[in-house]
Amino acid sequence: IQPPEKPLQSEEWNRLRENFQLPEIFEEVMLNSMIRCNSPIDVAKSLLTHVAKRNGDIAYNVLVKYLTLCVQQGQVSEICDVYDIMKARFKILEIGAYNLFIKGLSNSDQWKMALTLLEEAKKMMIPSRTSYESCIKAASCHQEMKLAFELYHEMLAKDVVPTLDVLQSFFGFSRGMNGAELQKELFGILFYLRDNQIYPHKTFMQSIKLWFESIPGRKWRGRLTNIKDSGQCPVCNRQLEDSNLTEEEYNNLSERIIRDVIHGTDTFRKTSPQEFEAFQTFVENQLPFDIVIDGLNVSHIKPRKMHCENLLDAINCLAKDNVRLLVLGRKHMLINSSNWKREIMKEMQTKADFFFAENISEDDAFLLYATLRSGKHCKFVTRDFLRDHKACLSDSLTRHLFRKWQRGHQIVLKAMFFSVFSQQPAFQYDCVVQTTGDTWHIPYKDVFEEKYSYRVPRKWLCIQQK
C-alpha cells in the first residue's frame, strides 16, 4: 500500500481498509509502509486516532509500529506519550518495545529516562546489546564516562558482546581527557581486544591512535607499520611476543582439548566412538607427523579443478624436506569418480599417510587430535577456523592459549595460478594487541570483519611513549 501524503478522516481510512484484501491486518501493513516511506508523523497519528475511535483502544503491535516511526524521526514528545499509553495499558512490555524506547530517548535531551527504562527492562530480562550501547553512547556523549564504563562492564558480566562501534566510541569521547581511572578503563578495552583476538578496523585503529596522542602531558606517538617476519617492529625495534607456547602451556592446552573438545559432547555427533577409537589407534601407531591436512577442505581451494588435483598440488607444495604428512580423507575419495581419480589417489598415497573416515564424520576433532598428539612442532592445514571448538573450552585462559596455538600452527594455502600454491606460514610472533608499558602494538584490518578469520592482519599500529 502507498501511504497517504496527508492525514485522513475516519471515513477515508475506512474506505481504504474496505478496499484492502485482508482488512484485519490493514493497520499493520499501512504502518509498515509508512515506516518504509518515512511518512509524516501526523499521517500516522490520524490512522491511530481512527483505530482508537473504531475499536476503543489500539493493539500492542500497532503501537510498536507507530513507535518505530517516531524513533526513526526522533519525535521525542511522541515517544514519551506512547510510553505513557503502553505502560498504562500493558502490564509488561517485551524487549522490542524497550529497545525502541531506549534508542529513541537516548539520542535526546531525555537521555536519563532511557537509563531508567534500562533499569526497568533489567527486572524482566537481560537487555539487548542495542539498549546497552544506546545508553553507553548517551552517557559518553554527556561526558558521564564513569557511568558509561559501568554499563559496559555490566554488559560483559551478562555475556552481552559489545560491537566494535561502541568500543571505538569510548576512545572518541575520551579524546583529550585525563585521569588514571579513565586510562585504566581504555587500556582494559585494549586487553579485551587481545583476549578475544579482535582486530580493530582502520577507523577504530585511528580512534585509538588519536586518543593516545591526545593524552595531556604523556607524549605518545603512533605510527603505522608492517612487522618483519622475525617479529621485530621496524618503528621501535621491539620484538613482538613469541607465538610458541611454553612446554607447560602446550601440555595444559593439549590435555584440555583432548578432554573437553575431543572426548566432550560435540565430537560424536557426526562420528561414531568406534571410528574415533580406530583413528586414535592409527595415529598412535604412526606418530609423530609434521603436518596434518584437512583433505576435503583443501580439495575445494580451486573451484574449477578436480578435487584430487587440488589435494595433490597441496601435498606437493608441503612435501618438502622429508616432512611426514597425514591427510584426513573421506571414504568416498577411494571410489573412482570425476573428482577423485584412482591413479592420482595412488600417487598421493606414496607421498603422505592417509586416514579415510566415514562420509558423515566431523574432521575437526580428528585434525586437532592428530596435530596435538604429534607434539609442539606439528602444524595443520585447513581453511576452517575451528570456532566451535574454542567455544567448548570453558575458561578464557584456555581459549586464549587455543587461539595462540592456532595462530602459530595453522598453515593457510592460497591458490595462485595453474597448480601453484602459496603457503602463508604460521607466524613466529603472536598476532594480538600487546604492550611493554611504554609501547603498544595493535594489529588492525582495513575493513570491519564480523566473523573471526584465520587471516591475521599484516598491518600494525606501533605506539611509543617518547
C-alpha positions in Angstrom: 0.0 0.0 0.0 1.2 3.5 -0.7 0.5 5.6 2.4 -1.4 8.9 2.0 0.6 12.1 2.0 -1.7 14.0 4.4 -3.8 13.0 7.5 -7.2 11.4 6.6 -10.6 11.5 8.3 -12.1 8.2 9.7 -14.4 7.7 6.6 -11.4 7.9 4.3 -9.4 5.4 6.4 -12.5 3.1 6.4 -12.7 3.3 2.6 -9.0 2.3 2.2 -9.4 -0.5 4.7 -12.5 -1.9 3.0 -10.7 -2.0 -0.4 -7.7 -3.9 1.1 -7.7 -7.7 0.6 -7.0 -8.5 4.3 -8.8 -5.8 6.3 -7.8 -7.4 9.7 -4.1 -6.6 9.1 -4.6 -3.3 7.2 -3.3 -1.1 10.0 0.0 -3.1 10.4 0.6 -3.2 6.7 -0.1 0.5 6.3 2.2 1.4 9.2 5.0 -0.8 7.8 4.6 1.1 4.5 4.8 4.5 6.5 8.0 3.3 8.2 9.5 2.4 4.8 8.4 5.7 3.2 9.2 7.7 6.4 5.7 9.3 6.3 4.9 12.5 8.2 4.1 11.7 11.8 0.7 13.4 11.7 -0.5 11.0 8.9 0.3 8.0 11.1 -1.3 9.8 14.1 -4.5 10.2 12.1 -4.6 6.4 11.5 -4.1 5.7 15.2 -6.9 8.2 16.1 -9.2 6.4 13.7 -8.4 2.9 15.1 -8.9 4.2 18.7 -12.3 5.6 17.7 -13.4 2.4 16.0 -12.1 -0.2 18.5 -11.9 1.8 21.7 -8.2 1.0 22.0 -5.1 0.3 19.9 -3.4 -3.1 19.7 0.1 -3.6 21.1 1.8 -4.4 17.8 0.1 -1.4 16.1 1.5 0.9 18.9 5.0 -0.6 18.5 4.9 0.1 14.7 3.9 3.7 15.4 6.7 3.9 18.0 9.2 2.7 15.3 8.2 5.6 13.1 8.6 8.1 16.0 12.0 6.7 16.8 13.1 6.9 13.2 12.2 10.6 13.1 13.4 11.5 16.6 9.9 12.6 17.8 10.8 12.7 21.5 7.5 14.0 22.9 5.5 11.4 20.9 7.9 8.6 22.2 7.1 9.7 25.7 3.4 9.8 25.0 3.5 6.3 23.6 5.4 5.1 26.6 2.7 6.5 29.0 -0.1 4.8 26.9 1.7 1.5 26.8 2.6 1.4 30.5 -1.0 2.2 31.4 -2.4 -0.4 29.1 0.0 -3.3 29.3 1.4 -5.0 32.4 4.7 -5.8 30.7 6.5 -4.7 27.6 8.6 -7.0 25.5 12.3 -6.5 24.6 11.5 -4.9 21.1 9.5 -2.1 22.7 12.2 -1.4 25.3 14.8 -1.3 22.6 12.8 1.3 20.7 12.1 3.5 23.7 15.7 3.4 24.9 17.1 4.0 21.4 14.7 6.9 20.8 15.2 8.6 24.1 19.0 8.1 24.4 19.6 10.4 21.4 17.6 13.2 23.0 17.6 15.6 26.0 15.5 12.9 27.7 18.5 10.5 27.7 18.3 9.9 31.5 14.8 8.5 31.0 16.5 5.9 28.7 18.6 4.8 31.7 15.5 4.5 33.8 13.9 2.3 31.2 17.1 0.1 31.0 16.8 -0.5 34.8 13.1 -1.3 34.3 13.9 -3.8 31.5 16.6 -5.5 33.7 13.9 -6.6 36.2 12.4 -8.8 33.5 15.1 -9.8 31.0 18.7 -9.3 30.0 18.6 -6.1 28.0 19.8 -6.3 24.4 23.1 -5.1 23.1 21.4 -2.2 21.3 19.8 -1.0 24.5 23.1 -1.1 26.5 25.0 0.6 23.7 22.4 3.3 23.2 22.7 4.2 26.9 26.6 3.9 26.9 26.8 6.4 24.0 24.3 8.7 25.6 26.3 8.7 28.9 29.6 9.2 27.0 28.2 12.0 24.9 27.3 13.8 28.1 30.8 13.2 29.5 29.5 10.7 32.1 32.4 8.3 31.4 32.2 6.6 34.8 28.5 5.6 34.1 29.3 4.6 30.5 32.0 2.2 31.7 29.8 0.8 34.5 27.2 -0.1 31.8 30.0 -1.6 29.6 31.2 -3.9 32.5 27.6 -4.9 33.2 27.2 -5.9 29.6 30.3 -8.1 29.7 29.2 -9.7 33.0 26.0 -10.7 31.3 27.8 -12.1 28.3 26.3 -9.4 26.0 29.1 -8.9 23.4 29.8 -5.3 22.6 30.1 -4.1 19.0 33.4 -2.6 17.7 31.3 0.6 17.2 30.7 1.1 20.9 34.3 0.2 21.8 35.5 2.8 19.3 33.2 5.4 20.7 34.9 5.2 24.1 38.2 6.3 22.5 36.4 9.0 20.5 34.6 10.5 23.5 37.7 10.3 25.8 40.0 12.3 23.5 41.9 15.0 25.3 40.6 13.8 28.7 43.0 13.0 31.5 42.7 10.7 34.6 44.3 7.5 35.8 40.9 5.7 36.1 39.9 6.6 32.5 43.2 5.5 31.2 42.9 2.2 33.1 39.4 1.6 31.6 40.6 2.3 28.0 43.6 0.0 28.4 41.1 -2.5 29.7 39.3 -2.3 26.3 42.6 -3.0 24.5 43.2 -6.0 26.7 39.6 -7.1 25.8 40.6 -7.0 22.1 43.7 -9.0 23.0 41.9 -11.7 25.0 39.3 -12.2 22.3 41.7 -11.9 19.4 39.7 -9.0 17.9 41.3 -6.9 15.2 40.1 -3.3 15.0 39.3 -1.9 11.6 41.1 1.1 10.2 38.8 3.8 11.6 38.8 2.2 15.1 42.6 2.0 15.0 42.7 5.7 14.1 40.5 6.5 17.1 42.9 4.6 19.4 45.9 6.4 17.9 44.3 9.8 18.3 43.3 9.1 21.9 46.9 8.1 22.8 48.3 11.2 21.1 45.7 13.4 22.9 46.5 12.4 26.5 47.8 15.6 28.1 51.5 15.5 29.1 52.1 11.9 28.1 53.8 12.3 24.7 52.5 9.1 23.0 53.1 8.9 19.2 51.5 6.3 16.9 52.9 5.2 13.6 51.6 2.6 11.1 54.0 -0.2 10.1 54.4 -3.8 9.0 56.1 -6.2 11.3 59.0 -8.2 9.9 58.8 -12.0 9.7 61.2 -12.2 12.6 58.7 -10.4 14.8 60.7 -7.2 15.1 58.9 -3.8 14.8 60.7 -1.5 12.3 59.4 1.6 14.2 60.6 0.9 17.8 62.8 -2.2 17.2 61.0 -4.1 19.9 60.5 -7.8 19.5 56.8 -8.9 19.5 55.7 -11.8 21.7 56.6 -15.3 20.5 53.8 -17.3 19.1 55.1 -20.5 20.7 53.6 -21.8 23.9 55.8 -22.9 26.7 56.0 -26.7 27.4 53.6 -26.3 30.3 51.1 -24.2 28.4 51.2 -26.7 25.5 50.7 -29.7 27.8 47.8 -28.0 29.6 46.1 -27.0 26.3 46.6 -30.4 24.7 45.1 -32.1 27.8 42.1 -29.7 27.9 41.3 -30.0 24.2 41.6 -33.8 24.2 39.4 -33.9 27.3 36.8 -31.2 26.7 36.6 -31.0 22.9 37.5 -34.4 21.5 36.1 -36.5 24.3 33.5 -33.9 25.2 29.9 -33.9 24.0 30.4 -32.4 20.5 32.8 -35.0 18.8 30.5 -37.9 18.4 27.6 -36.0 16.9 28.9 -36.8 13.4 31.3 -39.7 14.1 30.9 -43.0 16.0 33.0 -43.8 19.1 34.3 -46.9 17.3 35.6 -44.9 14.3 37.3 -42.4 16.6 38.9 -45.2 18.5 40.2 -46.7 15.2 41.6 -43.3 14.3 43.4 -42.9 17.7 45.0 -46.4 17.3 46.1 -45.4 13.8 47.6 -42.1 15.0 49.4 -43.7 18.0 51.0 -46.3 15.7 52.2 -43.7 13.2 53.4 -40.8 15.4 54.7 -38.2 15.0 53.5 -36.2 12.0 54.9 -32.9 10.9 51.8 -31.6 9.1 48.2 -32.7 9.3 46.0 -31.8 6.3 42.2 -31.5 6.2 41.9 -33.2 2.8 38.3 -32.4 1.9 38.7 -28.8 2.9 41.9 -28.3 0.9 40.4 -30.2 -2.2 38.0 -27.3 -2.7 40.6 -24.5 -2.9 40.3 -24.0 -6.7 36.7 -24.5 -7.8 37.4 -25.2 -11.4 39.9 -28.0 -10.8 39.3 -31.7 -10.0 39.3 -32.1 -6.2 42.0 -34.7 -6.3 44.3 -32.4 -8.3 43.8 -29.6 -5.8 44.8 -32.0 -3.0 47.8 -33.4 -4.9 49.0 -29.8 -5.6 48.7 -29.1 -1.9 50.7 -32.2 -0.9 53.4 -31.4 -3.5 53.6 -27.9 -2.0 54.0 -29.2 1.5 56.0 -32.4 1.0 59.5 -30.9 1.2 62.5 -31.7 3.4 61.2 -35.2 4.2 58.3 -33.9 6.3 55.7 -36.5 7.3 52.2 -35.6 6.1 48.9 -37.0 7.4 45.9 -36.4 5.2 42.4 -36.8 6.7 40.2 -38.0 3.9 36.8 -39.5 3.4 35.9 -43.0 2.1 34.2 -41.6 -1.0 37.6 -40.4 -2.2 38.5 -44.1 -2.8 35.7 -44.6 -5.3 36.8 -43.7 -8.8 34.8 -40.6 -9.9 35.0 -37.4 -11.9 36.6 -35.6 -8.9 38.6 -38.5 -7.4 40.8 -40.3 -10.0 42.2 -43.6 -8.7 45.7 -43.2 -10.2 46.0 -39.7 -8.6 44.9 -41.0 -5.3 47.6 -43.8 -5.5 50.2 -41.2 -6.3 49.2 -39.1 -3.3 49.4 -42.1 -1.0 53.1 -42.6 -1.9 53.8 -39.0 -0.5 51.6 -38.9 2.6 49.8 -41.1 5.1 46.0 -41.1 4.7 43.2 -41.9 7.1 39.8 -42.3 5.4 36.8 -41.6 7.7 33.1 -42.2 7.1 31.5 -39.7 4.8 29.4 -38.2 7.7 32.4 -37.7 10.1 33.4 -34.4 11.6 37.0 -33.6 10.5 37.9 -31.1 13.2 38.3 -33.4 16.1 40.5 -35.8 14.0 42.6 -32.8 12.9 43.1 -31.5 16.4 43.9 -34.9 17.9 46.5 -35.9 15.3 48.2 -32.4 15.5 48.3 -32.2 19.3 49.5 -35.8 19.7 52.3 -35.2 17.3 53.9 -32.6 19.5 54.6 -28.9 19.6 56.3 -28.8 16.2 53.3 -30.2 14.2 51.4 -27.8 12.0 47.9 -28.3 10.4 46.3 -27.1 7.2 42.7 -26.1 6.9 40.7 -23.1 5.7 38.3 -23.5 8.6 38.9 -21.6 11.8 37.7 -24.1 14.4 35.5 -21.6 16.1 33.1 -24.2 17.5 35.9 -25.9 19.4 37.1 -22.7 21.0 33.5 -22.3 22.4 33.8 -25.7 24.1 36.7 -24.5 26.2 35.2 -23.1 29.4 37.7 -20.6 30.6 39.2 -17.6 28.9 42.9 -18.5 29.6 42.5 -21.8 27.7 40.6 -20.1 24.9 43.5 -17.6 24.6 46.0 -20.4 24.5 44.0 -22.2 21.9 43.9 -19.2 19.7 47.6 -18.5 20.2 48.4 -22.2 19.4 46.2 -21.9 16.3 47.9 -18.7 15.1 51.3 -20.4 15.4 50.4 -23.7 13.9 47.8 -23.1 11.2 49.2 -23.1 7.6 46.9 -21.4 5.1 47.2 -22.4 1.4 46.2 -19.9 -1.2 45.6 -20.8 -4.8 47.8 -18.9 -7.2 47.9 -19.9 -10.9 47.8 -23.3 -12.6 48.9 -25.8 -10.0 50.9 -23.4 -7.8 50.0 -22.8 -4.1 51.4 -20.1 -2.0 51.8 -21.0 1.7 51.0 -18.5 4.3 53.3 -19.9 7.1 52.3 -20.0 10.7 53.6 -16.8 12.4 56.8 -16.7 14.6 55.3 -13.9 16.6 51.8 -13.6 18.2 49.4 -11.5 16.3 47.4 -9.9 19.1 47.3 -6.5 20.9 50.3 -6.3 23.1 52.2 -3.9 25.4 55.5 -3.4 27.1 54.3 -0.4 29.2 56.0 2.3 27.1 54.9 0.7 23.7 51.7 -0.7 22.4 51.4 -2.8 19.2 47.9 -3.2 17.7 47.2 -5.3 14.7 44.4 -3.9 12.5 42.5 -4.7 9.3 41.4 -2.2 6.6 37.8 -3.1 6.9 35.5 -4.5 9.6 35.0 -8.3 9.7 32.1 -9.7 11.6 33.5 -13.2 11.7 36.7 -14.5 13.2 39.1 -15.2 10.4 42.3 -17.2 10.2 43.7 -14.4 8.0 45.7 -12.4 10.6 46.5 -8.8 9.7 49.8 -7.8 8.3 49.3 -4.1 9.3 50.1 -2.8 12.7 49.9 0.4 14.8 53.0 1.0 16.9 52.5 3.5 19.7 55.6 4.7 21.6 55.9 7.0 24.6 58.6 9.5 23.9 
